[in-house]
mmCIF file of C-alpha atoms and ligand atoms in Angstrom:
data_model
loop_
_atom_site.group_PDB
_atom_site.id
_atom_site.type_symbol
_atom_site.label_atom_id
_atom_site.label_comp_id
_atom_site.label_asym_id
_atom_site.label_seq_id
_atom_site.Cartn_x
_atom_site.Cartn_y
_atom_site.Cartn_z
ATOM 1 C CA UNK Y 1 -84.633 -37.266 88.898
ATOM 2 C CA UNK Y 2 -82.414 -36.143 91.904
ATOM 3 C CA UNK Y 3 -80.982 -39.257 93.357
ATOM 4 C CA UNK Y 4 -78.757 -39.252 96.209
ATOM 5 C CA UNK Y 5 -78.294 -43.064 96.616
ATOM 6 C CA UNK Y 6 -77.880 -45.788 93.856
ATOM 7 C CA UNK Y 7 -79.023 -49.368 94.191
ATOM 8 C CA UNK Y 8 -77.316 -52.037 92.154
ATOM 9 C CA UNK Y 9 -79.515 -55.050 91.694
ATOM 10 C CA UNK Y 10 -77.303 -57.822 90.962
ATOM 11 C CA UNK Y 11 -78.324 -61.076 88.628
ATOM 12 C CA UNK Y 12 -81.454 -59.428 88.289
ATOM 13 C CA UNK Y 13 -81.679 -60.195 83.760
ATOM 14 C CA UNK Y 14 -83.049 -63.624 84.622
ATOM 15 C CA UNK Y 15 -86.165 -62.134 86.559
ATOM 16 C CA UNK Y 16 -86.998 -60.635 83.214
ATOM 17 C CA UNK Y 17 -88.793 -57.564 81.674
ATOM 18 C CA UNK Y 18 -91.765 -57.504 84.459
ATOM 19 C CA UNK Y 19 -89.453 -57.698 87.225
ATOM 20 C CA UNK Y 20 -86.764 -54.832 86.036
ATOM 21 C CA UNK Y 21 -89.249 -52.780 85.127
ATOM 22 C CA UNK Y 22 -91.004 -53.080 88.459
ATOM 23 C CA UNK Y 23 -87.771 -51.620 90.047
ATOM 24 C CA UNK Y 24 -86.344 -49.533 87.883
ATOM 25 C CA UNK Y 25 -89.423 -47.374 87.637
ATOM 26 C CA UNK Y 26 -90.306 -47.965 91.415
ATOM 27 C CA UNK Y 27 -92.183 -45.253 92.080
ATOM 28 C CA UNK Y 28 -90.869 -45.351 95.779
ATOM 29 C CA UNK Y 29 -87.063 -45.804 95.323
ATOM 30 C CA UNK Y 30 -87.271 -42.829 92.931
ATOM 31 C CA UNK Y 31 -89.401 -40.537 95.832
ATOM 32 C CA UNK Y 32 -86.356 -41.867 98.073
ATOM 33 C CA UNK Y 33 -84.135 -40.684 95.360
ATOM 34 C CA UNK Y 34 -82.590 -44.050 94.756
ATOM 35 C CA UNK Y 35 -81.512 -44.928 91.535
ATOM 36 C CA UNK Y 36 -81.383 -48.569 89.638
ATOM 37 C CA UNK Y 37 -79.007 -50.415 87.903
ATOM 38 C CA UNK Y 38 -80.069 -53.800 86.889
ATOM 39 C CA UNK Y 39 -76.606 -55.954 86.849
ATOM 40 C CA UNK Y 40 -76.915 -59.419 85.183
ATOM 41 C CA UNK Y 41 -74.314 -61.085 86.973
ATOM 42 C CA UNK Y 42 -74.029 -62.152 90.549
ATOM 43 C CA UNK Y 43 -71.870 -59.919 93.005
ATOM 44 C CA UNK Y 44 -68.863 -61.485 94.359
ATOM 45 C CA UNK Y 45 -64.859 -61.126 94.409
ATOM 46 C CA UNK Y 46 -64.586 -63.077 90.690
ATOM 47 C CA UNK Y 47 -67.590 -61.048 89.415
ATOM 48 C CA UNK Y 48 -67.089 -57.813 90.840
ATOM 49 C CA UNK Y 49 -68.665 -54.884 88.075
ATOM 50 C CA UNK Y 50 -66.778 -52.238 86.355
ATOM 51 C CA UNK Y 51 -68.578 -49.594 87.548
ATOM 52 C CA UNK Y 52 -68.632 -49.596 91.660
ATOM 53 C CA UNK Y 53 -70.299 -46.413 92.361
ATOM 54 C CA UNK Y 54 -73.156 -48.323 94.017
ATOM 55 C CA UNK Y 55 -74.014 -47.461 97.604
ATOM 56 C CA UNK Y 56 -76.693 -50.393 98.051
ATOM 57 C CA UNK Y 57 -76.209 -53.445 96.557
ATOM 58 C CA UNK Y 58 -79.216 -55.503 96.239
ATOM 59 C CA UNK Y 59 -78.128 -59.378 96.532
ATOM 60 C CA UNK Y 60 -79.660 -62.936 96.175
ATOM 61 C CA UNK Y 61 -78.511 -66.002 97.473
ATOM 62 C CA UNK Y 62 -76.038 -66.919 94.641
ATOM 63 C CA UNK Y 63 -74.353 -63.780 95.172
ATOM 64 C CA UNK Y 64 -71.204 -64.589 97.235
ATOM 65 C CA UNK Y 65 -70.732 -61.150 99.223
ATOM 66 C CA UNK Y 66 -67.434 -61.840 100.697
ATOM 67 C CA UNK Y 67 -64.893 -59.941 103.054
ATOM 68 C CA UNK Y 68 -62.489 -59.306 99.979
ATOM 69 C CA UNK Y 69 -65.980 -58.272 97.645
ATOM 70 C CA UNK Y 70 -67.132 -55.750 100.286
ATOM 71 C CA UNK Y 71 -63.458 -54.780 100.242
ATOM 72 C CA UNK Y 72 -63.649 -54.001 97.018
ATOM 73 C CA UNK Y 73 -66.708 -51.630 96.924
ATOM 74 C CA UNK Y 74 -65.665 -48.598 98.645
ATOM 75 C CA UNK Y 75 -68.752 -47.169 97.725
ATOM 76 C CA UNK Y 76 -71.227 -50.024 99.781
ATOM 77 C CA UNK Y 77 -73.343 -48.321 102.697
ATOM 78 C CA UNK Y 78 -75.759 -51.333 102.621
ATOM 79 C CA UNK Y 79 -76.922 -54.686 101.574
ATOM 80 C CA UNK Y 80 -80.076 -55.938 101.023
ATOM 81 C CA UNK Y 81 -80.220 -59.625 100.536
ATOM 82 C CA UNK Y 82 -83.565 -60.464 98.446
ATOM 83 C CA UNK Y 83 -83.786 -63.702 100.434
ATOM 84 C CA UNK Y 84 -84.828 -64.962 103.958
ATOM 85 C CA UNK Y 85 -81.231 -66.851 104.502
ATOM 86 C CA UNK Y 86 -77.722 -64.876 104.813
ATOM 87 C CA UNK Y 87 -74.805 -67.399 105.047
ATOM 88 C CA UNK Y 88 -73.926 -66.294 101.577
ATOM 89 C CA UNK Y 89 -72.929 -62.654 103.412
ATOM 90 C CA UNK Y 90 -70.142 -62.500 105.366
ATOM 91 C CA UNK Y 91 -71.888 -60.348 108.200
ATOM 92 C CA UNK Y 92 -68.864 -59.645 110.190
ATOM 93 C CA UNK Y 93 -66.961 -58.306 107.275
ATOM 94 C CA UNK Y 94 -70.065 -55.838 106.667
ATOM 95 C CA UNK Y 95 -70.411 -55.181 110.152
ATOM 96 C CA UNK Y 96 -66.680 -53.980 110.165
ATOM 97 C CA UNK Y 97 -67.545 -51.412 107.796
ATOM 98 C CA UNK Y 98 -70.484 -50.355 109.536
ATOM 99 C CA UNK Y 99 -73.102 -51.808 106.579
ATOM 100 C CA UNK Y 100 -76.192 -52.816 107.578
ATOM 101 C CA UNK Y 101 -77.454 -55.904 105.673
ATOM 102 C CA UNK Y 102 -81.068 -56.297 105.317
ATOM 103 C CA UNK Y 103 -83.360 -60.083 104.526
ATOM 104 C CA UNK Y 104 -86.809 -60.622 103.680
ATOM 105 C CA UNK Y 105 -88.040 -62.631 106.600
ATOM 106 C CA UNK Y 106 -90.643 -63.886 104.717
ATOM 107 C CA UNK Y 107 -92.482 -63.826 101.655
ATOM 108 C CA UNK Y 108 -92.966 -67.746 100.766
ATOM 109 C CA UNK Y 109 -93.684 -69.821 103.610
ATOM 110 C CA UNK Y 110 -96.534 -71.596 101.476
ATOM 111 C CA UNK Y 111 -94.204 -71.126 98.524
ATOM 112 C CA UNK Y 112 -91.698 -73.330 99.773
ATOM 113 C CA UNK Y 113 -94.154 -75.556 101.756
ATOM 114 C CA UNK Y 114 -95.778 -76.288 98.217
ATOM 115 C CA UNK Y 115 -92.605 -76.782 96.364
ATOM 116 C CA UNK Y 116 -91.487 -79.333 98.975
ATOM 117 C CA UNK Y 117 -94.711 -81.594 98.447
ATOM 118 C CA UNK Y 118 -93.997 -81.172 94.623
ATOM 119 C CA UNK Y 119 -90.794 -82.545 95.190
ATOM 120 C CA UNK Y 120 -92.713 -85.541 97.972
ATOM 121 C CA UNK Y 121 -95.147 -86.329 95.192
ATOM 122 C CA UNK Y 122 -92.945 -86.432 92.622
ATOM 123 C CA UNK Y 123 -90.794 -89.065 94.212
ATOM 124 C CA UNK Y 124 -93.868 -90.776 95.689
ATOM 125 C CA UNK Y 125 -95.446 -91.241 92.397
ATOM 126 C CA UNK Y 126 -92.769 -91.154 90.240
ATOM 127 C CA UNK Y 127 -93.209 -88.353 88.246
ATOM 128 C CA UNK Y 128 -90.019 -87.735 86.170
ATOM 129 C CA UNK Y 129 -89.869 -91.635 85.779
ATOM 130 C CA UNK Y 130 -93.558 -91.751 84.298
ATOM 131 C CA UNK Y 131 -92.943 -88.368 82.175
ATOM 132 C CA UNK Y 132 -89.583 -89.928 80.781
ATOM 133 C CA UNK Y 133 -91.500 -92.886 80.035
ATOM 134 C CA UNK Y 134 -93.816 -90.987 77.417
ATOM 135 C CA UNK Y 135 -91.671 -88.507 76.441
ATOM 136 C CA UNK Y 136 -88.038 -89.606 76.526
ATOM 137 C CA UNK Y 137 -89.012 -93.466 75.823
ATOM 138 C CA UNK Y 138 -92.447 -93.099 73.636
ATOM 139 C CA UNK Y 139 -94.189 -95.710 75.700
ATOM 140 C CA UNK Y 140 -97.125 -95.190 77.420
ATOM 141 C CA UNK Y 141 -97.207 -97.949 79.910
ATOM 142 C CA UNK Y 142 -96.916 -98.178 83.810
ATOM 143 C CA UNK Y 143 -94.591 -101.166 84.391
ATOM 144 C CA UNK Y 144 -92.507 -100.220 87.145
ATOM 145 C CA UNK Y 145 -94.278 -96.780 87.846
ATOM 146 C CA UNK Y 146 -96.223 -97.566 90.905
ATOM 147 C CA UNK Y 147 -96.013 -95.383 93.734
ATOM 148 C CA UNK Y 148 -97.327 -95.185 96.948
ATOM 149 C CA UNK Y 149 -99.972 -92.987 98.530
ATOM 150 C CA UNK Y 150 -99.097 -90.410 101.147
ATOM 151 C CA UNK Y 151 -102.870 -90.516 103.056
ATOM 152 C CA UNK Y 152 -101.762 -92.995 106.159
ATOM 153 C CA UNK Y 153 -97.706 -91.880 106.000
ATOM 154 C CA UNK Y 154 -95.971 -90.500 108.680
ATOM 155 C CA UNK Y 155 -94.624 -87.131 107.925
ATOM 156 C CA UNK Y 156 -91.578 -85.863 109.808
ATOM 157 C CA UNK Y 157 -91.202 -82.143 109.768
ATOM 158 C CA UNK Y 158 -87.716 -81.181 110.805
ATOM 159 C CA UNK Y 159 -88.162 -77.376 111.945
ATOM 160 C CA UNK Y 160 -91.834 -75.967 112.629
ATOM 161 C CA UNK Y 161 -91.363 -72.497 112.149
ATOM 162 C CA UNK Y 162 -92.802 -70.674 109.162
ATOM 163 C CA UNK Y 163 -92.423 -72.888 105.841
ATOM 164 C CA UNK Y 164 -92.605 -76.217 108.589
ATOM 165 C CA UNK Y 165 -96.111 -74.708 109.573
ATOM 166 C CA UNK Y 166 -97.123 -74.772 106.115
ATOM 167 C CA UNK Y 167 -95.967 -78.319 105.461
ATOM 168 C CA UNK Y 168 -97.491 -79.177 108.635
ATOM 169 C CA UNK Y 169 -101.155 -78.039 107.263
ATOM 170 C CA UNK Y 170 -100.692 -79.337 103.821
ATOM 171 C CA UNK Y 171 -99.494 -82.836 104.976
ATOM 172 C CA UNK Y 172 -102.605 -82.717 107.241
ATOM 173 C CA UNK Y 173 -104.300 -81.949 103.937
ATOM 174 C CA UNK Y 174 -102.996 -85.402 102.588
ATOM 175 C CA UNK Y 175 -104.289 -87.170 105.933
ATOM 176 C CA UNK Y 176 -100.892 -88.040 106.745
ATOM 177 C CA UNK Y 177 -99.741 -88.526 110.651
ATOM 178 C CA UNK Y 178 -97.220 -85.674 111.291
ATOM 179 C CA UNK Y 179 -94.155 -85.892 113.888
ATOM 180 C CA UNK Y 180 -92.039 -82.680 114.471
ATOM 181 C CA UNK Y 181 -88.258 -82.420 115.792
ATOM 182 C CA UNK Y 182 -87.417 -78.820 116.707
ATOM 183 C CA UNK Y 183 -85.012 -76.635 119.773
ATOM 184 C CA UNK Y 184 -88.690 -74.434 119.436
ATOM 185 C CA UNK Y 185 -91.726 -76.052 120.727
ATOM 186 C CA UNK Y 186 -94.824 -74.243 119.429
ATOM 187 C CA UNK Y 187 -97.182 -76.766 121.932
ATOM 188 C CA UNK Y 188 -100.455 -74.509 120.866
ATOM 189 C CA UNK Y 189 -99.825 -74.803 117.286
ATOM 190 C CA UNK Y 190 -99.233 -78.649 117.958
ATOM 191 C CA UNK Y 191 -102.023 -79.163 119.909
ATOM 192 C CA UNK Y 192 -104.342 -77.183 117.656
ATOM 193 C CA UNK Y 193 -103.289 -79.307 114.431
ATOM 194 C CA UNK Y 194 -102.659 -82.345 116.421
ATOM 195 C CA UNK Y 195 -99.088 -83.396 115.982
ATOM 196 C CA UNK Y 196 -96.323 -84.718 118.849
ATOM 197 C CA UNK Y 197 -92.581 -83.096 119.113
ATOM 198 C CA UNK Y 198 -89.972 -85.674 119.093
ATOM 199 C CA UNK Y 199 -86.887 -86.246 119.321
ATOM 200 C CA UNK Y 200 -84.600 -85.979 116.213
ATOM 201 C CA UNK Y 201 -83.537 -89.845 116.527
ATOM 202 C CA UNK Y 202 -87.209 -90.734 117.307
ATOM 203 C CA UNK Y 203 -88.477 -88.862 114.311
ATOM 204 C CA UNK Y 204 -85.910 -90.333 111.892
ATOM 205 C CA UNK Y 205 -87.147 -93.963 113.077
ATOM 206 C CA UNK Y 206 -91.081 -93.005 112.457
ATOM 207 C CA UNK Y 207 -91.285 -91.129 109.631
ATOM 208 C CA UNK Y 208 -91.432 -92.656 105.905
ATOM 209 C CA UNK Y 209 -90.886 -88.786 104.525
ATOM 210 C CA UNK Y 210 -88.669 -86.212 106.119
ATOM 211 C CA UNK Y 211 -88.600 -82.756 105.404
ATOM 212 C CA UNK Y 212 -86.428 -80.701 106.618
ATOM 213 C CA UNK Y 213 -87.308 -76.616 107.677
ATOM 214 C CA UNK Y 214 -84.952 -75.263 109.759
ATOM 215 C CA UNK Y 215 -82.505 -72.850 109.358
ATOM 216 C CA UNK Y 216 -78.540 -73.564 108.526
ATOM 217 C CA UNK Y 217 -76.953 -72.559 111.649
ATOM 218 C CA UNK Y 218 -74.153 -74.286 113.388
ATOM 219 C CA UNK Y 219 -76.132 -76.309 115.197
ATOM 220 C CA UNK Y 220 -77.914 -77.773 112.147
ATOM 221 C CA UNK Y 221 -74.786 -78.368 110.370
ATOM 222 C CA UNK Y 222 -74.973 -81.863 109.341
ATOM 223 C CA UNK Y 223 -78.242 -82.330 111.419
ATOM 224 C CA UNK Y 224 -78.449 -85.620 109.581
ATOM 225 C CA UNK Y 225 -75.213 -87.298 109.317
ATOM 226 C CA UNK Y 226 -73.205 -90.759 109.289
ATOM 227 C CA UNK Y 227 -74.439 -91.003 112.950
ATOM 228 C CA UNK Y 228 -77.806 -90.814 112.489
ATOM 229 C CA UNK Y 229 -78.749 -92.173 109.210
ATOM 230 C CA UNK Y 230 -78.702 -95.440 109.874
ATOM 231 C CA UNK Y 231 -82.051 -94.939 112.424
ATOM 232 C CA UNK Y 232 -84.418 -93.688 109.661
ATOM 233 C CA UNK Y 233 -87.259 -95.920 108.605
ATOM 234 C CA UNK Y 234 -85.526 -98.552 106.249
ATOM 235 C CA UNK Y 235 -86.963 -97.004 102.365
ATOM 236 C CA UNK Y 236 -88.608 -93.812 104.180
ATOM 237 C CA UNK Y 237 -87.954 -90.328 101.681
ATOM 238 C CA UNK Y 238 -86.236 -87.102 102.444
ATOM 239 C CA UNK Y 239 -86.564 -84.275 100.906
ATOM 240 C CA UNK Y 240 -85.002 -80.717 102.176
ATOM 241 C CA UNK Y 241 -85.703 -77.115 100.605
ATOM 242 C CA UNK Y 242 -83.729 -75.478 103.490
ATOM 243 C CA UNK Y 243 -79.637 -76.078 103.206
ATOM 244 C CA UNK Y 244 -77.804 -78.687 101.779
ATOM 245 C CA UNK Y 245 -75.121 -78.608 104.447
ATOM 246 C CA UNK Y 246 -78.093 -79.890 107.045
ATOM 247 C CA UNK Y 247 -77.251 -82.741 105.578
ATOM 248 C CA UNK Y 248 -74.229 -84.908 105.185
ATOM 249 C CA UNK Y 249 -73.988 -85.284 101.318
ATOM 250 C CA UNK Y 250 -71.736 -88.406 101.907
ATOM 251 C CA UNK Y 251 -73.979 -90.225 104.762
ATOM 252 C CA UNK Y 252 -76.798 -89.122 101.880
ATOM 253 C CA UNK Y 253 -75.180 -90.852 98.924
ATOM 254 C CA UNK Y 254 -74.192 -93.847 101.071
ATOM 255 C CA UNK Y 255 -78.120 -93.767 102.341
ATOM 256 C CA UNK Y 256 -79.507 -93.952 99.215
ATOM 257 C CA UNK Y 257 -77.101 -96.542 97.430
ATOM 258 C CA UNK Y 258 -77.800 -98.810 100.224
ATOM 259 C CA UNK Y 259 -81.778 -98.617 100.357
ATOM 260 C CA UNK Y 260 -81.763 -97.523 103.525
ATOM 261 C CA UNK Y 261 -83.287 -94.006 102.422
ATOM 262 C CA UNK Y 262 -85.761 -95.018 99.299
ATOM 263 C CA UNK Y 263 -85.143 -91.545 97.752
ATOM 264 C CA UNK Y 264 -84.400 -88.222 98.086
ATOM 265 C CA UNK Y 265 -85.684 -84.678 97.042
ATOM 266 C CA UNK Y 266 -83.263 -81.645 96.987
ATOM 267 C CA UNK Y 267 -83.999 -78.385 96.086
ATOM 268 C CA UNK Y 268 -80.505 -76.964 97.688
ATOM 269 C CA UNK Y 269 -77.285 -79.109 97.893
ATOM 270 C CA UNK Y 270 -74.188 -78.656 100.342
ATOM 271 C CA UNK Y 271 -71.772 -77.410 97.619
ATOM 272 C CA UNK Y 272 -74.144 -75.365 95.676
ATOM 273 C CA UNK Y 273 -72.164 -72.286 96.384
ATOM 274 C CA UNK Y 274 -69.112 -73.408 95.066
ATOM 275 C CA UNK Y 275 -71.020 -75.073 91.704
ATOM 276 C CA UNK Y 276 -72.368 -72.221 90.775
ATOM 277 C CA UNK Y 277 -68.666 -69.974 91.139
ATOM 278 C CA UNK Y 278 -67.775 -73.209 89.115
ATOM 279 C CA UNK Y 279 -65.322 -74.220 91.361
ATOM 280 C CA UNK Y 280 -66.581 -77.728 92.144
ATOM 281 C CA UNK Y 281 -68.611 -79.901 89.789
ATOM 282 C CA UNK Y 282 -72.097 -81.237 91.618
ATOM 283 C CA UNK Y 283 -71.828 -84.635 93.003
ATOM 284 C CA UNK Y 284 -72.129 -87.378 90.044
ATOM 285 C CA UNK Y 285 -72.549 -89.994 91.935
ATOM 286 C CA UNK Y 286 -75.574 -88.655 93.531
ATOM 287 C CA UNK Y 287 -77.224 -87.005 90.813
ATOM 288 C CA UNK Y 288 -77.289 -90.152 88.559
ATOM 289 C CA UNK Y 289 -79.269 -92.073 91.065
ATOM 290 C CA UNK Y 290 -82.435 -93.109 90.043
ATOM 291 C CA UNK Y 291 -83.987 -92.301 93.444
ATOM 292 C CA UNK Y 292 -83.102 -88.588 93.804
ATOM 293 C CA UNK Y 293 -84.744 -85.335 92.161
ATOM 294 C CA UNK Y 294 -82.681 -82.436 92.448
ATOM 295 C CA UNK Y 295 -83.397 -79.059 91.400
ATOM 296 C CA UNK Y 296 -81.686 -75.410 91.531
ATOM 297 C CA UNK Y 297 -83.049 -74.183 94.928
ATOM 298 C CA UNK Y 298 -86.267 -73.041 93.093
ATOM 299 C CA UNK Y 299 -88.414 -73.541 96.090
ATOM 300 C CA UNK Y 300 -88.972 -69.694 96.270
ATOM 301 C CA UNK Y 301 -89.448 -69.080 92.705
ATOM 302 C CA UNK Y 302 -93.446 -68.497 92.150
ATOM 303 C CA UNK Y 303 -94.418 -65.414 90.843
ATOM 304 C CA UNK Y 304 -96.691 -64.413 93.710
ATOM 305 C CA UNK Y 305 -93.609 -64.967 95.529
ATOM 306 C CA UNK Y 306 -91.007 -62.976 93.785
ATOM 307 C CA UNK Y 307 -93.275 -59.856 93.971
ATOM 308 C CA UNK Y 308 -93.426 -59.805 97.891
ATOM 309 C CA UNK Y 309 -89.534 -60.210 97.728
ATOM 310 C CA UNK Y 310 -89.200 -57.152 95.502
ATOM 311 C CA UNK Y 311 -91.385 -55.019 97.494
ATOM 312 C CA UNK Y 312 -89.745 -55.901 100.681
ATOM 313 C CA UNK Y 313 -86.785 -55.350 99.730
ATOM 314 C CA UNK Y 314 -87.555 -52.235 98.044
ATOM 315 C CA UNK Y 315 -89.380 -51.664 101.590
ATOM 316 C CA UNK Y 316 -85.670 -52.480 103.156
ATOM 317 C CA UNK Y 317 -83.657 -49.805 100.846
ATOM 318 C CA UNK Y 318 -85.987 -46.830 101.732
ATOM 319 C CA UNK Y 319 -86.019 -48.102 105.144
ATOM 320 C CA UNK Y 320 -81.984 -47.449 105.013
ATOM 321 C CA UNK Y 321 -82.669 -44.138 102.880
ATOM 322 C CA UNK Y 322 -84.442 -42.904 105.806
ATOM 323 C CA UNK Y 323 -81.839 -43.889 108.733
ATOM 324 C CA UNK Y 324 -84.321 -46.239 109.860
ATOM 325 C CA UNK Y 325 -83.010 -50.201 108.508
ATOM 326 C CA UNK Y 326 -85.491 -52.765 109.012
ATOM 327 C CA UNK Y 327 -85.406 -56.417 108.631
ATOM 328 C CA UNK Y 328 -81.886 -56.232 109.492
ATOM 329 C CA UNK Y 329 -79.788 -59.373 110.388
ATOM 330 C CA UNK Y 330 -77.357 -60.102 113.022
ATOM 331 C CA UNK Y 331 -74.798 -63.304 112.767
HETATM 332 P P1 NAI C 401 -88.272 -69.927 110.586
HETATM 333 O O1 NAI C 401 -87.210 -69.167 111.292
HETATM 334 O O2 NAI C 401 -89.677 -69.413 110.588
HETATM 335 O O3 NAI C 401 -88.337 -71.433 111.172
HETATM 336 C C1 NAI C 401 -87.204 -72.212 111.393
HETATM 337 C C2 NAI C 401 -87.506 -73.208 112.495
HETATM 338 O O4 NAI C 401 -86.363 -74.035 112.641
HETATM 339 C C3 NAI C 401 -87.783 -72.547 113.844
HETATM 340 O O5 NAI C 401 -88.972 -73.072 114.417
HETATM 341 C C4 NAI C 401 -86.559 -72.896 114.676
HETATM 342 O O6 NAI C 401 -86.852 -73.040 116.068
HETATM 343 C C5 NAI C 401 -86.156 -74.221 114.053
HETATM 344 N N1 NAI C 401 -84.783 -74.567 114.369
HETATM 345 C C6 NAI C 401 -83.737 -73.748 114.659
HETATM 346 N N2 NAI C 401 -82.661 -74.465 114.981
HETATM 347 C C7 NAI C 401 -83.018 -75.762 114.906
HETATM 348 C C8 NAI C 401 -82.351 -76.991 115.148
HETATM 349 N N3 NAI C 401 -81.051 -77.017 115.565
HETATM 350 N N4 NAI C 401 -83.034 -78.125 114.983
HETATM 351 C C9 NAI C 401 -84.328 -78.118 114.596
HETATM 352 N N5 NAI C 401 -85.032 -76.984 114.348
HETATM 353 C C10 NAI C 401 -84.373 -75.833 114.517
HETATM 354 O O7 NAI C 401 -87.731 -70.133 109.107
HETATM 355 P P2 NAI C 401 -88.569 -70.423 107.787
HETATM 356 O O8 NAI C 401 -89.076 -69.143 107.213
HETATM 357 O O9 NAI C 401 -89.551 -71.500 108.060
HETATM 358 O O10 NAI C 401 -87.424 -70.952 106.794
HETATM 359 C C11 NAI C 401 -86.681 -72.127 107.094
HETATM 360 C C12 NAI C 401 -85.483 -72.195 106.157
HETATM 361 O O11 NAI C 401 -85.915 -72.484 104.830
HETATM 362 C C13 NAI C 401 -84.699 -70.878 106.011
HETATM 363 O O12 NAI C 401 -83.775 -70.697 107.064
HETATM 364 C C14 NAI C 401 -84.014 -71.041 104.688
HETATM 365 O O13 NAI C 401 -82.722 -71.576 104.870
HETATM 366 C C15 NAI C 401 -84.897 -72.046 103.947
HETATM 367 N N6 NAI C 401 -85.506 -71.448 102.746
HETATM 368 C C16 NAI C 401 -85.303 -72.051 101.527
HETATM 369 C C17 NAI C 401 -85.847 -71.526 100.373
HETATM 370 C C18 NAI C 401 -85.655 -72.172 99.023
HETATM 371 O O14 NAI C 401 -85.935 -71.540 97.997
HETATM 372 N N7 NAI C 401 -85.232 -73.427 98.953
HETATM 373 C C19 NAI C 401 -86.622 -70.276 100.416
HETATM 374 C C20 NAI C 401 -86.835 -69.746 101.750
HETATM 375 C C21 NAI C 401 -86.269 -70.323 102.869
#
């Protein structure tokens, strides 16, 4: 095979056999001439690989692409991050070097919809409190199990773009009432499925769950924070699948000691980042409360899902082959 570009795909071992098969014998990347190394770490300045003679460097989220890792790969003509978000690229250092860095807009917006009404359900019926019950504590009894039903709730949808569509039409699928906060005002869509925008303070006070899916910009930094908290529904849920630093992990914590939040579902946490390049622990305190399900930001992670990332990516690098980016993203 004549290849004239080379495509590292970094932490790709955990998406197993299927998935580095389906790129390294990509049919299209090897027309384009690209070549595939599968790299089972993550790419960043503390993980950087021996060999650097990659020109494309295909990224996920818990790859921390720095100014000093681009630095270090003389080689880099483009990056193609295999999710929708980019705050783990620093785009200004890539767009000093003239690389293009490419996203998958979307490829889950029912993905992540569904995973944030797993995580709803599972705090509104209990579910890791009634599975520990059998099979941590042997028992198979309900004392202390009961749950509430989410027919009749109000639903507060923080963001109504793609994935807050989604949880729009399945909450309207659990006949709950739905209230929406966002800058965007999509009036047909909410007229269609019959839903009011508020405002953020008003839809803290109405709904008993929250979910939040916007984007982490700097205008949703700390969207919920030590000066807001105290308005939402005494007991009401939140759960977020979009960026932990939307919301203010101390005002959280504080929330949900006091009762004043009745639990919490997390699927991404402020300081993942930094956990996972093991430079801060996660937040004890948080984690061991009763109330709050947290998981690895795994709302993307179905296989449908993973499939439609790898072919729009692989979409992306050909794109860039050809002198022709798409999907590309601007800070
Ligand atoms: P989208 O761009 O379609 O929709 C985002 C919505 O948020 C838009 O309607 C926008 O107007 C609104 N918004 C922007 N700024 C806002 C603000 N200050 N306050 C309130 N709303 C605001 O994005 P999409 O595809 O729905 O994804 C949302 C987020 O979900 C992504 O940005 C990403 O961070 C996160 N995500 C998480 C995944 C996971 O595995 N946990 C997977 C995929 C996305």
């Amino acid at each position: 095979m004549n290849t004239n570009h080379k495509a590292a795909f970094f932490n790709f071992e955990k998406w197993g056999e299927e998935g580095k098969q389906y790129v390294a014998e990509n049919q299209a990347l090897r027309d384009a001439g690209v070549g595939v190394e599968i790299m089972s770490s993550v790419l960043g300045e503390n993980t950087l690989p021996a060999d650097k003679d990659f020109d494309i460097a295909a990224v996920f989220m818990d790859s921390p692409v720095n100014a000093k890792t681009i630095e270090a790969l003389p080689d880099l003509k483009f990056i193609a991050t295999m999710s929708t978000g980019f705050d783990h690229i620093d785009l200004a250092a890539a767009a000093a070097r003239g690389i293009p860095v490419s996203s998958v807009p979307a490829y889950g917006e029912n993905t992540v919809a569904e995973f944030a009404f797993a995580l709803i359900l599972a705090l509104s019926r209990k579910v890791r409190e009634s599975s520990a019950r059998v099979q941590v504590e042997h028992r198979f009894a309900t004392d202390g199990l009961c749950g509430f039903d989410l027919k009749g709730k109000t639903l507060g949808v923080i963001g109504t773009g793609r994935i807050g569509k989604h949880a729009i039409q399945i909450g309207k699928g659990f006949a709950m009432d739905i209230v929406a906060y966002d800058v965007f005002h999509d009036d047909a869509f909410a007229k269609e499925v019959g839903f009011p925008y508020l405002e953020l303070g008003d839809l803290l006070s109405r709904s008993d769950v929250i979910t939040i899916h916007a984007p982490y910009l700097p205008s949703t930094h700390h969207l919920i924070n030590s000066g807001n908290i105290g308005l939402v529904k005494k007991g009401a849920y939140i759960v977020n699948t979009a960026r932990g630093a939307i919301i203010e992990t101390a005002a959280l914590r504080t929330a949900l000691q006091s009762g004043q939040l009745g639990g919490a579902g997390l699927d991404v946490l402020e300081e993942e980042a930094s956990m996972k390049a093991g430079d801060v622990s996660v937040d004890a305190d948080l984690m061991s409360l009763p109330n709050v399900i947290v998981t690895p930001h795994n709302a993307f992670n179905t296989r449908e899902a993973y499939f439609r990332i790898l072919d729009t990516t692989i979409e992306n690098i050909i794109a860039f082959t050809k002198g022709s980016p798409t999907n590309i993203v601007r800070g």
